Short mmCIF file of C-alpha atoms and ligand atoms in Angstrom, two decimals:
data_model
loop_
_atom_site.label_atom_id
_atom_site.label_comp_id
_atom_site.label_asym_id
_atom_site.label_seq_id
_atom_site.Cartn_x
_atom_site.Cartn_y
_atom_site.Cartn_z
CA UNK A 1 27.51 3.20 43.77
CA UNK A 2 28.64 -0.58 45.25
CA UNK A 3 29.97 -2.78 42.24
CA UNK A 4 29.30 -6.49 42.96
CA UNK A 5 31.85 -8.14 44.31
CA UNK A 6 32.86 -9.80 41.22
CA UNK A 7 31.80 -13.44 41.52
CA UNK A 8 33.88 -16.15 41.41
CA UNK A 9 33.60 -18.37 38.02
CA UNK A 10 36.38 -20.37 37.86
CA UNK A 11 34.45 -24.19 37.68
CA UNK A 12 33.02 -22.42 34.89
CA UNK A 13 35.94 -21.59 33.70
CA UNK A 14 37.30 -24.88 34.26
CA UNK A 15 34.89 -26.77 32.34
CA UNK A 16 35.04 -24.03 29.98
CA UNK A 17 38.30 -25.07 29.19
CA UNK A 18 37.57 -28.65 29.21
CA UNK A 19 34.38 -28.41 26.84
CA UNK A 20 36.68 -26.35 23.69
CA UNK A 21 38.67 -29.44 23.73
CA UNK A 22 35.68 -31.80 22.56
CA UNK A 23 33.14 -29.18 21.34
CA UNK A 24 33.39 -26.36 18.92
CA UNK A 25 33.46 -23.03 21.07
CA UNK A 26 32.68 -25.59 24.15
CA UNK A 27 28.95 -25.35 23.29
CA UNK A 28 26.17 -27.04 21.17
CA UNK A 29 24.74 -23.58 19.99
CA UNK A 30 26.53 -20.40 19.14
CA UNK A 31 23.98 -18.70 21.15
CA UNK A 32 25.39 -19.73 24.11
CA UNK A 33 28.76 -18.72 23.52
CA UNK A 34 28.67 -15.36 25.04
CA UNK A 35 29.88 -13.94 21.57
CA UNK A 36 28.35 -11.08 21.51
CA UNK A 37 28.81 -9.62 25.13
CA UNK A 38 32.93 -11.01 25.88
CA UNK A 39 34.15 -13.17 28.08
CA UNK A 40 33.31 -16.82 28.62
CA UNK A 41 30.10 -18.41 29.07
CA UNK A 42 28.92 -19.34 32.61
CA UNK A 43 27.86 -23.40 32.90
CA UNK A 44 24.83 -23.99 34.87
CA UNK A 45 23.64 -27.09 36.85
CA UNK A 46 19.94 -26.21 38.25
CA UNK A 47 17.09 -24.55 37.32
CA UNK A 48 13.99 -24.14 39.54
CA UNK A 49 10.92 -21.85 38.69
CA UNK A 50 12.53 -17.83 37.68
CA UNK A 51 15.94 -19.44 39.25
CA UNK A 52 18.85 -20.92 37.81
CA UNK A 53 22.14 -21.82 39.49
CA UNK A 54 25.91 -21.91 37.96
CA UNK A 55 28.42 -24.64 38.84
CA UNK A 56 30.34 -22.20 40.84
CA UNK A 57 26.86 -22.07 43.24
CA UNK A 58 25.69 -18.64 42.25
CA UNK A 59 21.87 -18.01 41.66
CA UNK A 60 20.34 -16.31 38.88
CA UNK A 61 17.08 -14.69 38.22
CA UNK A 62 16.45 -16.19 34.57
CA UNK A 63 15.13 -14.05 31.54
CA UNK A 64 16.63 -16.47 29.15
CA UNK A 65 14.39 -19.58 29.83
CA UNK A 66 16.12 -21.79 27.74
CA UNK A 67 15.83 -19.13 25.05
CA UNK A 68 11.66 -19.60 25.62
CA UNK A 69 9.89 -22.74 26.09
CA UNK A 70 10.25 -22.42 29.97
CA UNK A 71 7.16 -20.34 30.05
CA UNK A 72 6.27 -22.02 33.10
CA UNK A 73 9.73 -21.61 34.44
CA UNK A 74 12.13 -24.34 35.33
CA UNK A 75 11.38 -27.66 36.44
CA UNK A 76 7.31 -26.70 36.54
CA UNK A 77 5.86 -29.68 38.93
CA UNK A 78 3.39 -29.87 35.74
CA UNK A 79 5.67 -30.72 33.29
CA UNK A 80 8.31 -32.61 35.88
CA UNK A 81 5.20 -35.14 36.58
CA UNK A 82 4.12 -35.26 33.02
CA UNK A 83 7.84 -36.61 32.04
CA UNK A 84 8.29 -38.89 35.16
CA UNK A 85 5.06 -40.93 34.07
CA UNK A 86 5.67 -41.05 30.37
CA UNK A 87 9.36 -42.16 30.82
CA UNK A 88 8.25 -45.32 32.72
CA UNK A 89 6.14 -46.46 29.84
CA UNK A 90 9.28 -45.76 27.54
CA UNK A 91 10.77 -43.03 25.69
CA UNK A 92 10.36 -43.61 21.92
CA UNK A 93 8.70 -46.26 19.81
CA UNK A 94 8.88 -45.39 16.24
CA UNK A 95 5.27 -46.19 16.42
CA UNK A 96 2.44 -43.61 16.53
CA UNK A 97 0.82 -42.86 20.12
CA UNK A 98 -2.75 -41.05 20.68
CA UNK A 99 -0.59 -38.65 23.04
CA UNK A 100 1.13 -37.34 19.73
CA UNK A 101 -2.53 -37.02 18.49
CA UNK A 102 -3.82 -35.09 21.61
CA UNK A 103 -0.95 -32.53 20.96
CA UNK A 104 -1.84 -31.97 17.32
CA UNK A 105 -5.41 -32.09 17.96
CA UNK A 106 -4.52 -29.21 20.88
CA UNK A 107 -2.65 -27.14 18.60
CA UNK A 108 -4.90 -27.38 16.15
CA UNK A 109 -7.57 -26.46 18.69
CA UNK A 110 -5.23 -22.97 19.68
CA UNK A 111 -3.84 -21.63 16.86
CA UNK A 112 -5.82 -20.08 14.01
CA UNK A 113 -5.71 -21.80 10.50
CA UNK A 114 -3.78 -24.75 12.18
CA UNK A 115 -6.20 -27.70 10.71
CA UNK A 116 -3.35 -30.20 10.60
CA UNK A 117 -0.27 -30.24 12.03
CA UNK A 118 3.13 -32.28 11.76
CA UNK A 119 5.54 -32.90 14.76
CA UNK A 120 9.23 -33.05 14.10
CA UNK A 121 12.24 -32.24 16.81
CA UNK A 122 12.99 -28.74 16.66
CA UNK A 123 12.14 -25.42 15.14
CA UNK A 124 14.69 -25.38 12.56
CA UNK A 125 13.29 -28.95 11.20
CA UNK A 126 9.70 -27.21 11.14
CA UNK A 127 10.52 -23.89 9.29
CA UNK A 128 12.43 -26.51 6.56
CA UNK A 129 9.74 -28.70 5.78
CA UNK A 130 7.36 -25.89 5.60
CA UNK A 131 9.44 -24.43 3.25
CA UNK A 132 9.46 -27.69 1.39
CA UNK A 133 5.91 -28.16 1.48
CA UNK A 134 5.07 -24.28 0.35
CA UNK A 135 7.68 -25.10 -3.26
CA UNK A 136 5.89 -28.54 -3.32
CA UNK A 137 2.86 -27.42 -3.60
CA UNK A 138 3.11 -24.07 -5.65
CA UNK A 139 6.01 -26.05 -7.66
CA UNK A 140 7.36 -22.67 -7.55
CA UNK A 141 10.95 -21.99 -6.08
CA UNK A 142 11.79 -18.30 -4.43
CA UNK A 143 11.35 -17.26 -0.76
CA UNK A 144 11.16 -14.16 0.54
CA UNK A 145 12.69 -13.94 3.67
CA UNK A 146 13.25 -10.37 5.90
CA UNK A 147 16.81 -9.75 7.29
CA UNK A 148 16.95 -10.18 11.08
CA UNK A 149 14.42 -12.88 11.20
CA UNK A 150 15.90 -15.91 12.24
CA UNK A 151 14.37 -19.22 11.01
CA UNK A 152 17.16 -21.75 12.07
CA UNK A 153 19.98 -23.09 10.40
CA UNK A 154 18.24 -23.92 7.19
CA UNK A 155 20.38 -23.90 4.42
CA UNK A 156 18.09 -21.61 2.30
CA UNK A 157 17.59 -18.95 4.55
CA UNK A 158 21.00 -18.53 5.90
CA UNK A 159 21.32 -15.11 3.25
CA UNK A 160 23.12 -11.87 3.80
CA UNK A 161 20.85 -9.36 5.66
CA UNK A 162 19.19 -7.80 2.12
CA UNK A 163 19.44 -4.08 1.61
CA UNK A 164 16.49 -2.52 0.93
CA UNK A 165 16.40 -3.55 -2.97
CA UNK A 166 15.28 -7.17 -3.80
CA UNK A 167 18.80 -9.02 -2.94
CA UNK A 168 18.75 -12.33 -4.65
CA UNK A 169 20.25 -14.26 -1.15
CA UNK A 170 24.30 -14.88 -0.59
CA UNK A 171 25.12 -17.51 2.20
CA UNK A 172 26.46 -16.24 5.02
CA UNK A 173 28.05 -19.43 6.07
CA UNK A 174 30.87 -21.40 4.54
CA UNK A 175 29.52 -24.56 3.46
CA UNK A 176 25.79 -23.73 1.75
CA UNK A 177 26.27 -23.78 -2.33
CA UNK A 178 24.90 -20.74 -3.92
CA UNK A 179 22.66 -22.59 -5.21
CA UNK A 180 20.94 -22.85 -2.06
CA UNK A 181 19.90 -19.42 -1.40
CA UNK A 182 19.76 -18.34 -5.35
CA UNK A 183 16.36 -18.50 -4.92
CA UNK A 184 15.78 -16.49 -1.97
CA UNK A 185 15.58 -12.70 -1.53
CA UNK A 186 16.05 -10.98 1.90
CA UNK A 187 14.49 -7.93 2.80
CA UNK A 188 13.98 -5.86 4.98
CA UNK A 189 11.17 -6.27 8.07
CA UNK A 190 8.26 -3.41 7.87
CA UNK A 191 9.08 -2.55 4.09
CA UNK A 192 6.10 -2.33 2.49
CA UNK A 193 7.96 -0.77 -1.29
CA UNK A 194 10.75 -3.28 -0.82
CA UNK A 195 8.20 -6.05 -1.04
CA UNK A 196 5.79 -4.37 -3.51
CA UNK A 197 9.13 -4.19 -5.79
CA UNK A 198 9.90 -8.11 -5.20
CA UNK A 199 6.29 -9.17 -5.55
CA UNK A 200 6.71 -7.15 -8.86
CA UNK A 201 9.85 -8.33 -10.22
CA UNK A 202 9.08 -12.18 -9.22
CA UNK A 203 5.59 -12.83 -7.76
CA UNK A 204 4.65 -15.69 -10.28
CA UNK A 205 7.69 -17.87 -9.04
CA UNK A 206 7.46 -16.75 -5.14
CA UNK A 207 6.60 -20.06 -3.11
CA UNK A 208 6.09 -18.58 -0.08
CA UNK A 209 7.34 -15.25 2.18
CA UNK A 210 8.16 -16.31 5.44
CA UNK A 211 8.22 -13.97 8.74
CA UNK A 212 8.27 -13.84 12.63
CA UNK A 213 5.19 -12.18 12.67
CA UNK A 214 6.63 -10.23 15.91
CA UNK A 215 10.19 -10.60 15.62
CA UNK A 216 12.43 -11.84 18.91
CA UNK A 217 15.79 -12.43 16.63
CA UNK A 218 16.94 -8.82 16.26
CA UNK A 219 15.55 -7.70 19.36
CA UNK A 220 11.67 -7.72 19.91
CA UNK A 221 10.51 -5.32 16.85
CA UNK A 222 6.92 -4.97 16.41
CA UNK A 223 5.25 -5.32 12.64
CA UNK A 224 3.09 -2.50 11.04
CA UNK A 225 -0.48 -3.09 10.17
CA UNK A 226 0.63 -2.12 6.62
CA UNK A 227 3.66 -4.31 6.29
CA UNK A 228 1.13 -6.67 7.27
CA UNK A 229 -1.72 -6.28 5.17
CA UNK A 230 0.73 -6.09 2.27
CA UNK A 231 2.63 -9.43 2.92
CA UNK A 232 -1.09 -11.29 3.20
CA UNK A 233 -2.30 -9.57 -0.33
CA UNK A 234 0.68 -10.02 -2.05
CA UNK A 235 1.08 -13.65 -1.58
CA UNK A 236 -2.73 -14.22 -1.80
CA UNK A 237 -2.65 -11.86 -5.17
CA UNK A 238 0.50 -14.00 -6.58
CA UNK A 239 -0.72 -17.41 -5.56
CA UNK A 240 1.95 -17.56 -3.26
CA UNK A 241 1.80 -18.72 0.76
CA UNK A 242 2.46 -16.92 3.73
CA UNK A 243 4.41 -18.42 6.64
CA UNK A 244 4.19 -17.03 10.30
CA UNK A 245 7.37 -18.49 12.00
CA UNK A 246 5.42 -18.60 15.72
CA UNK A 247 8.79 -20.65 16.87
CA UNK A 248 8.78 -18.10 19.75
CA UNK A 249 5.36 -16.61 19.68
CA UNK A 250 3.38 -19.53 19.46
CA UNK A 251 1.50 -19.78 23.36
CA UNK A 252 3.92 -17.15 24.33
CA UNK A 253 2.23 -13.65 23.22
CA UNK A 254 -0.91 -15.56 23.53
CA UNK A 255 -2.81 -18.65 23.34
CA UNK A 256 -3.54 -17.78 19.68
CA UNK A 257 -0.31 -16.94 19.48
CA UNK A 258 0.94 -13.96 18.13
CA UNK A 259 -2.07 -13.61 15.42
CA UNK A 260 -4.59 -13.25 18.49
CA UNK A 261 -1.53 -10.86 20.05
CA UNK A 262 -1.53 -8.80 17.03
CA UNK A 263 -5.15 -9.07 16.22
CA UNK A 264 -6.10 -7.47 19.91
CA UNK A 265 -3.61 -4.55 18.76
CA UNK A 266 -5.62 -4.56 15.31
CA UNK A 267 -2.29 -5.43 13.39
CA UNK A 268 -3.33 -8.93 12.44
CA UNK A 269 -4.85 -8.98 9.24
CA UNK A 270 -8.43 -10.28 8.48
CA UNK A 271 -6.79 -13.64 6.80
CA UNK A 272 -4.20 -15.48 8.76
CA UNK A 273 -1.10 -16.87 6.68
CA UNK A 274 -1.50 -20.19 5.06
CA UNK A 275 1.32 -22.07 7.08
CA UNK A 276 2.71 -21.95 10.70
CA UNK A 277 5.69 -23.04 12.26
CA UNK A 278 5.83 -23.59 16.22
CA UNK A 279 8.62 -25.08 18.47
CA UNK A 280 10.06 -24.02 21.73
CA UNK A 281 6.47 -23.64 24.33
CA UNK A 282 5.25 -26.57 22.67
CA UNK A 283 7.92 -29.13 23.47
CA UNK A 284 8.09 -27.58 27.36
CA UNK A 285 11.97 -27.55 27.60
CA UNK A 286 12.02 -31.04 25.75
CA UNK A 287 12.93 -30.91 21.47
CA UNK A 288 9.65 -30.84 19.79
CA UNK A 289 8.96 -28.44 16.97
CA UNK A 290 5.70 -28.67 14.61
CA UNK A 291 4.35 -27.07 11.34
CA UNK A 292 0.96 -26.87 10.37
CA UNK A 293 -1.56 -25.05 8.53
CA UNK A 294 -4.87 -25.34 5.61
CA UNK A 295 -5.25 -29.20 5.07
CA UNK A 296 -5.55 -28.74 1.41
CA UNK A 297 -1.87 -27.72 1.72
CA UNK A 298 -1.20 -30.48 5.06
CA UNK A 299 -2.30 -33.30 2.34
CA UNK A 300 0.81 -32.87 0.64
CA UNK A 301 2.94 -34.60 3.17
CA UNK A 302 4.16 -37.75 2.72
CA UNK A 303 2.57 -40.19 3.51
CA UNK A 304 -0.76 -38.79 2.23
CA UNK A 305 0.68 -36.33 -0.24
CA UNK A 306 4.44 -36.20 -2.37
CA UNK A 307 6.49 -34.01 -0.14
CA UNK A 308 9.15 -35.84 1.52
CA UNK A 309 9.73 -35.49 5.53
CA UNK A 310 10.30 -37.70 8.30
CA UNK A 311 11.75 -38.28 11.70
CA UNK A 312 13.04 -41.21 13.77
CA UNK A 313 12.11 -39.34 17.71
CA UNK A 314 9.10 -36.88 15.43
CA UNK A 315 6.61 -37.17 18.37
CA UNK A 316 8.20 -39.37 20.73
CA UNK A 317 6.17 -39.86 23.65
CA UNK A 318 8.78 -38.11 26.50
CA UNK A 319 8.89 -34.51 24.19
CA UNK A 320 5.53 -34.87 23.77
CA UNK A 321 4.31 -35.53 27.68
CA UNK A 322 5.98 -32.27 28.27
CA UNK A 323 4.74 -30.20 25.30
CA UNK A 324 1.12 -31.80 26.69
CA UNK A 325 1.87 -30.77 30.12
CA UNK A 326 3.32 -27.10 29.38
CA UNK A 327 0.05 -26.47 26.94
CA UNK A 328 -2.66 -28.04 28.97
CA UNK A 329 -1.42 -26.05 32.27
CA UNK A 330 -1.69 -22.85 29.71
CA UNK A 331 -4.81 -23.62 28.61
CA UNK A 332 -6.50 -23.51 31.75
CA UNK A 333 -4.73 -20.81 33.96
CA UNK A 334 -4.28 -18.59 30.57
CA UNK A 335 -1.65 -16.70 32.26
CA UNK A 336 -1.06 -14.09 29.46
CA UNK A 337 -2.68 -10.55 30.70
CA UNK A 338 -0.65 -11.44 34.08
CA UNK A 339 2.51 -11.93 32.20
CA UNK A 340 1.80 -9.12 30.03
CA UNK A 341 1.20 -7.03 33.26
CA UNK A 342 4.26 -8.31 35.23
CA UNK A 343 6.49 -7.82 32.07
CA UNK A 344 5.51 -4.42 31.96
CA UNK A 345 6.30 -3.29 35.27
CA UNK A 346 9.84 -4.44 34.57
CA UNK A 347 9.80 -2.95 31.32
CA UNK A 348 8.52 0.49 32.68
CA UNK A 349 11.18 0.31 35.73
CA UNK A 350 13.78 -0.13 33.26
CA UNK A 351 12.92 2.38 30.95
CA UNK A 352 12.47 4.81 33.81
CA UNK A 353 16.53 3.94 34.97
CA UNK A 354 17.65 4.64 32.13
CA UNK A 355 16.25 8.01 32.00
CA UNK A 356 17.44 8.77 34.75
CA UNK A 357 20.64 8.32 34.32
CA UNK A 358 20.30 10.09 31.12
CA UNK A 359 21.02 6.61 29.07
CA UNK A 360 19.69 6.19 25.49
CA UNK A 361 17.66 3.23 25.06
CA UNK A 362 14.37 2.08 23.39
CA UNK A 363 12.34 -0.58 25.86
CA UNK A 364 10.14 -2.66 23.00
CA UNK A 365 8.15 -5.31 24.41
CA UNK A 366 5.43 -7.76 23.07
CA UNK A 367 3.59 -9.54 25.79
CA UNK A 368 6.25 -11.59 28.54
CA UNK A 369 9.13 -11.04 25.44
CA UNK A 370 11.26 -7.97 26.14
CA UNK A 371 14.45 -6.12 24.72
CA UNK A 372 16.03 -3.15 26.37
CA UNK A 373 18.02 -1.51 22.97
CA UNK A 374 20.49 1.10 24.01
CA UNK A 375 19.97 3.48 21.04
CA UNK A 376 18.07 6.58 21.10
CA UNK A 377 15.52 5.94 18.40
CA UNK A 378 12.75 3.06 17.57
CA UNK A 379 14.27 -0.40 16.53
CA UNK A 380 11.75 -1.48 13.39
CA UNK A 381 14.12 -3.51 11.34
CA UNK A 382 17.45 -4.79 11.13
CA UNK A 383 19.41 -1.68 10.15
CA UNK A 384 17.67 0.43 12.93
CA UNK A 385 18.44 -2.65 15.31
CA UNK A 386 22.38 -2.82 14.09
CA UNK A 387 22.58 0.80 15.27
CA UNK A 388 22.21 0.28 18.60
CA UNK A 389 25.24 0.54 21.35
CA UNK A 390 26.34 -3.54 21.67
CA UNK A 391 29.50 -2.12 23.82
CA UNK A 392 27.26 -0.62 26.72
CA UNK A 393 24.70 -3.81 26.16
CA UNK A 394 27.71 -5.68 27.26
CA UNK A 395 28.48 -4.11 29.91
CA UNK A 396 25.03 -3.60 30.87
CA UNK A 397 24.97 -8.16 30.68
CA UNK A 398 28.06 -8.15 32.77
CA UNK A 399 26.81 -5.84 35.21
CA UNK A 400 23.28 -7.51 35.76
CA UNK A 401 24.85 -10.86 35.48
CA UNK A 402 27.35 -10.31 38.58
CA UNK A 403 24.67 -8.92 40.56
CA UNK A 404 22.52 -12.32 39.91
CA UNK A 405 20.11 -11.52 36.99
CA UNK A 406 21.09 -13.89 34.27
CA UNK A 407 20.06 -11.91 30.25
CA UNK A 408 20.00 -13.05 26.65
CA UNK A 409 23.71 -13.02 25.73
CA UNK A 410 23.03 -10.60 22.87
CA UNK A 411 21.74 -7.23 21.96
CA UNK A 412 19.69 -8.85 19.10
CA UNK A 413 17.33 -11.47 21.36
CA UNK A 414 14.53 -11.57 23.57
CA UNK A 415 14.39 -11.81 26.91
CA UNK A 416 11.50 -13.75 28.60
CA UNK A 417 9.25 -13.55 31.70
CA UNK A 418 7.46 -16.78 33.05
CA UNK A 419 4.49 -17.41 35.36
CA UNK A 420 6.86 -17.93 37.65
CA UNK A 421 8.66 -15.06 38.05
CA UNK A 422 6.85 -12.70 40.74
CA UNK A 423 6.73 -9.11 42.05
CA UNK A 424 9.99 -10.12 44.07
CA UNK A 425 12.11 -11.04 41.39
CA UNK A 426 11.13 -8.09 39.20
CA UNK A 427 12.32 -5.69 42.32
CA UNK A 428 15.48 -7.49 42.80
CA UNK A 429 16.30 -6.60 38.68
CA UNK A 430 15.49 -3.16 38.72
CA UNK A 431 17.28 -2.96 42.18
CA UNK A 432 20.10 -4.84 40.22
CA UNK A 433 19.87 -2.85 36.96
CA UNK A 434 20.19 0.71 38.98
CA UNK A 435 23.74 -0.36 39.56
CA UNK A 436 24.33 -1.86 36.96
CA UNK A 437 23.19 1.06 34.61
CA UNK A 438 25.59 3.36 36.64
CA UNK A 439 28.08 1.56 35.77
CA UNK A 440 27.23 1.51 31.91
CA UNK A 441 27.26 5.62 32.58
CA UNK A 442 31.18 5.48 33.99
CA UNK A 443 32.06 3.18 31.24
CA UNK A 444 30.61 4.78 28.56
P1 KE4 B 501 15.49 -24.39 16.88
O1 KE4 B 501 15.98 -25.18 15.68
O2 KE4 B 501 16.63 -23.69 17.60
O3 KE4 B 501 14.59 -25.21 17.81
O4 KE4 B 501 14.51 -23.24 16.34
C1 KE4 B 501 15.01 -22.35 15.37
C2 KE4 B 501 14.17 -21.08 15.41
C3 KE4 B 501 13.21 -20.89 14.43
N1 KE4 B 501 12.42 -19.80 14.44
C4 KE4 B 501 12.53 -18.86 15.41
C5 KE4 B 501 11.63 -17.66 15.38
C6 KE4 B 501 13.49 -19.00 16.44
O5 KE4 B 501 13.61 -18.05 17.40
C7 KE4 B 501 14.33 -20.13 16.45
C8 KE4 B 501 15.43 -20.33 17.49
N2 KE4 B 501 15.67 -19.22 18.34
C9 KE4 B 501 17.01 -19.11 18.89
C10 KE4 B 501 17.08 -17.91 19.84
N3 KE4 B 501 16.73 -16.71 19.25
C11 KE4 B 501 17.41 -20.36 19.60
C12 KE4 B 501 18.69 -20.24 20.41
C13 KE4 B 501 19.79 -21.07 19.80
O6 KE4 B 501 19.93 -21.08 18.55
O7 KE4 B 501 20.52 -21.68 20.60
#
C-alpha cells in the first residue's frame, strides 16, 4: 500500500520550539500537546468550513473542531457576520446587554429544566459554580463524580479514577489540598451497585452527583437506562441534585441536548436532573460557558440569592454574538438527523476497514460525536476504555494525519462531524483510513 509522503512540518516545528520557551509544553491546554499519540503538535493558521490548514500549508479535514463548538464548522459566514457587527459596537462593557438576555432566554427555550441560566467564560467556570450552588443550597458537602468524566480543571473533581468501591477522592494533580477532593467520591460510569453502595454509606450529606450524561472524555461511552434511572432516584430519594455536564452535548446530540438524544433512545429518564452545565456550541468558537437549571435552585445566585459567583467578560457582547449566531442558525436548519446520518456513514466505513483488515476495534458513536477504540470488546466505563490499544491509536493519528485528516490527539476523546463536512470529505477519510489502517496492521 502507498505511505504518504511524509509531510513536511518543520515551521511547526519551528514555532514548536519557540512556544516551550514562553509556554508550558508550548501550548495553553494539555490537550493539544499531542501527549498521548508522540511527537510534536502541528500549529495551524486557517480554518474554513470541515478544513483547517497548518503553518507548513498542509490542509486538513477537521474532526477536532476546536474540541466541539465548531458545529457549524470553521469560520461559518453566520457566526463570522454575527462577530463583525457586534465588535463595532464594542467588545465588553461590564454592563448587562438584552443580547446576553436573548441567549439565556434561548437556552432556556432548548434545553429541558433550563428555567434560568447564568453565563460565565468557559465550561470549567460553569461545572464550578454549579457545584457551588448544588452545596449552597443542600448545605451539604460530597460529590459524586464517575471516573473518566471530565468536568474541567476544578479543583474538586480533579480525583483519582475510583475503583469500583466508594473512593473518598485523591488529587491527581500537585497543587489541590486534600482537602479539596475529601469530599468527593469517584466512581465508576454505568455502575448501578457502586452508586447504590455510596448513596448508602453517605446519601444524607451528598450535594449533588454530577455526570456527562453521554460521555465524550474517555471516548464516546453510552449510559444505561438503569445507571440512569438509578442516578435520578437516588439523588431525588436523598435530597440530593443531579447535574448533567452537557459541556459537549448541549446542541450537539440534539437541540435538547443529550436528554432529548437519550430520551429518543428511551434512556433518558422521566425527570431530567436538577442542574445543567453547557459551554463549547453555545459560545460558537468564542469562550462562553453557562449553567442553569429549576429557578428555585437559580435564586440562590448572588445577586438574588447567597452563593457567590461572578465574572468581569460573563456575557460580553462579542462571545455572546457568536453563541447567538451558532444557536439561532441551529435552531432553524436543525441539522441533527443529517449529522447523525453523515456521521454514520463514516462510522460504518470505518468499522467495516477495520474488519477487514482483521483489526480489533469498537466504533461507539452518539449523534455527529464519534470514537473509533481499538479493543475488541464494548468501551462502557473507564476501565473497559483504559484497555484499549493507545500504541496502534497512535499510529492510526499519525497515519490519518499525514494523509490530511486531522483526529482528536487521544484515544480517550471525541471526534466531531459538522454541517459542514459533506459526502466528499467523508470519502476522502475512509479512502485515507484504508491506508492508514494497513499500516497500523504492519506495525502492530
Ligand atoms: P472548558 O473549561 O475547557 O471550556 O470546559 C471543560 C469541560 C467541561 N465539561 C466537559 C464535558 C468537557 O468536555 C470540557 C472540556 N472538554 C475538553 C475536551 N475533551 C476540552 C479540551 C481542552 O481541555 O483543551
Amino acid at each position: 500500500m502507498p505511505t504518504p509522503v511524509r509531510r513536511n512540518h518543520e515551521r511547526s516545528t519551528q514555532a514548536y520550539r519557540r512556544a516551550c520557551r514562553v509556554i508550558p509544553g508550548g501550548v495553553n491546554s494539555p490537550a493539544r500537546a499531542f501527549g498521548g499519540v508522540g511527537g510534536q503538535p502541528i500549529f495551524l493558521e486557517r480554518g474554513q468550513g470541515p478544513y483547517v490548514w497548518d503553518i507548513d500549508g498542509h490542509q486538513y479535514i477537521d474532526y477536532v473542531g476546536s474540541w466541539g463548538p465548531l458545529i457549524l464548522g470553521h469560520a461559518a459566514a453566520a457566526v463570522v457576520a454575527a462577530i463583525q457587527e457586534a465588535v463595532h459596537q464594542g467588545t465588553s462593557f461590564g454592563a448587562p446587554t438584552e443580547a446576553e438576555t436573548e441567549l439565556a432566554e434561548l437556552i432556556c427555550r432548548a434545553v429541558p429544566g433550563v428555567e434560568m441560566v447564568r453565563l460565565v467564560n468557559s465550561g470549567t467556570e460553569a461545572a464550578m459554580s454549579a457545584l457551588r450552588l448544588a452545596r449552597g443550597f443542600t448545605r451539604r458537602h460530597r460529590i459524586i463524580k464517575f471516573a473518566g468524566c471530565y468536568h474541567g480543571h476544578v479543583d474538586s473533581l480533579l480525583v483519582q479514577a475510583g475503583s469500583s468501591a466508594t473512593t473518598l477522592g485523591v488529587p491527581n494533580s500537585p497543587g489541590i489540598p486534600p482537602g479539596c477532593t475529601a469530599d468527593t467520591i469517584c466512581l465508576h460510569y454505568n455502575d448501578v451497585e457502586a452508586l447504590e453502595q455510596a448513596f448508602a454509606e453517605h446519601g444524607p450529606t451528598i450535594a449533588a452527583v454530577i455526570l456527562e450524561p453521554v460521555v465524550g472524555n474517555m471516548g464516546v461511552v453510552l449510559p444505561t437506562r438503569p445507571f440512569l434511572d438509578a442516578v435520578r432516584e437516588l439523588t431525588r430519594r436523598a435530597g440530593a441534585l443531579l447535574i448533567y455536564d452537557e459541556v459537549m452535548t448541549g446542541f450537539r446530540l440534539a437541540w435538547g441536548g443529550a436528554q432529548e438524544y437519550l430520551n429518543r433512545l428511551g434512556l433518558q429518564p422521566q425527570d431530567g436532573p436538577d442542574l445543567i452545565v453547557l459551554g463549547k456550541i453555545i459560545g460558537g468558537g468564542l469562550p462562553v460557558g453557562a449553567y442553569g437549571g429549576r429557578a428555585d435552585i437559580m435564586k440562590h445566585v448572588a445577586p438574588v440569592g447567597p452563593v457567590f459567583q461572578a465574572g468581569t467578560l460573563s456575557g460580553n457582547p462579542l462571545a455572546v454574538a457568536s453563541g447567538l449566531a451558532t444557536l439561532r442558525q441551529l435552531e432553524k436548519t436543525r441539522p441533527y438527523e443529517a449529522l447523525e446520518k453523515l456521521t454514520s456513514q463514516l462510522c460504518q466505513g470505518l468499522a467495516a476497514l477495520c474488519r477487514s483488515v482483521g483489526i480489533a476495534h469498537q466504533m461507539q458513536q452518539a449523534g455527529s460525536m464519534w470514537t473509533l477504540f481499538f479493543q475488541d470488546q464494548p468501551v462502557t466505563d473507564y476501565r473497559t476504555a483504559l484497555a484499549s490499544n493507545t500504541k496502534r491509536f497512535a499510529r492510526f493519528f499519525w497515519g490519518m494525519l499525514e494523509r490530511g485528516i486531522y483526529l482528536p490527539c487521544s484515544q480517550f476523546e471525541a471526534a466531531f462531524v459538522s454541517t459542514a463536512h459533506t459526502q466528499r470529505e467523508i470519502e476522502a477519510t475512509l479512502t485515507a483510513a484504508r491506508e492508514a489502517l494497513q499500516d497500523c496492521i504492519q506495525e502492530a
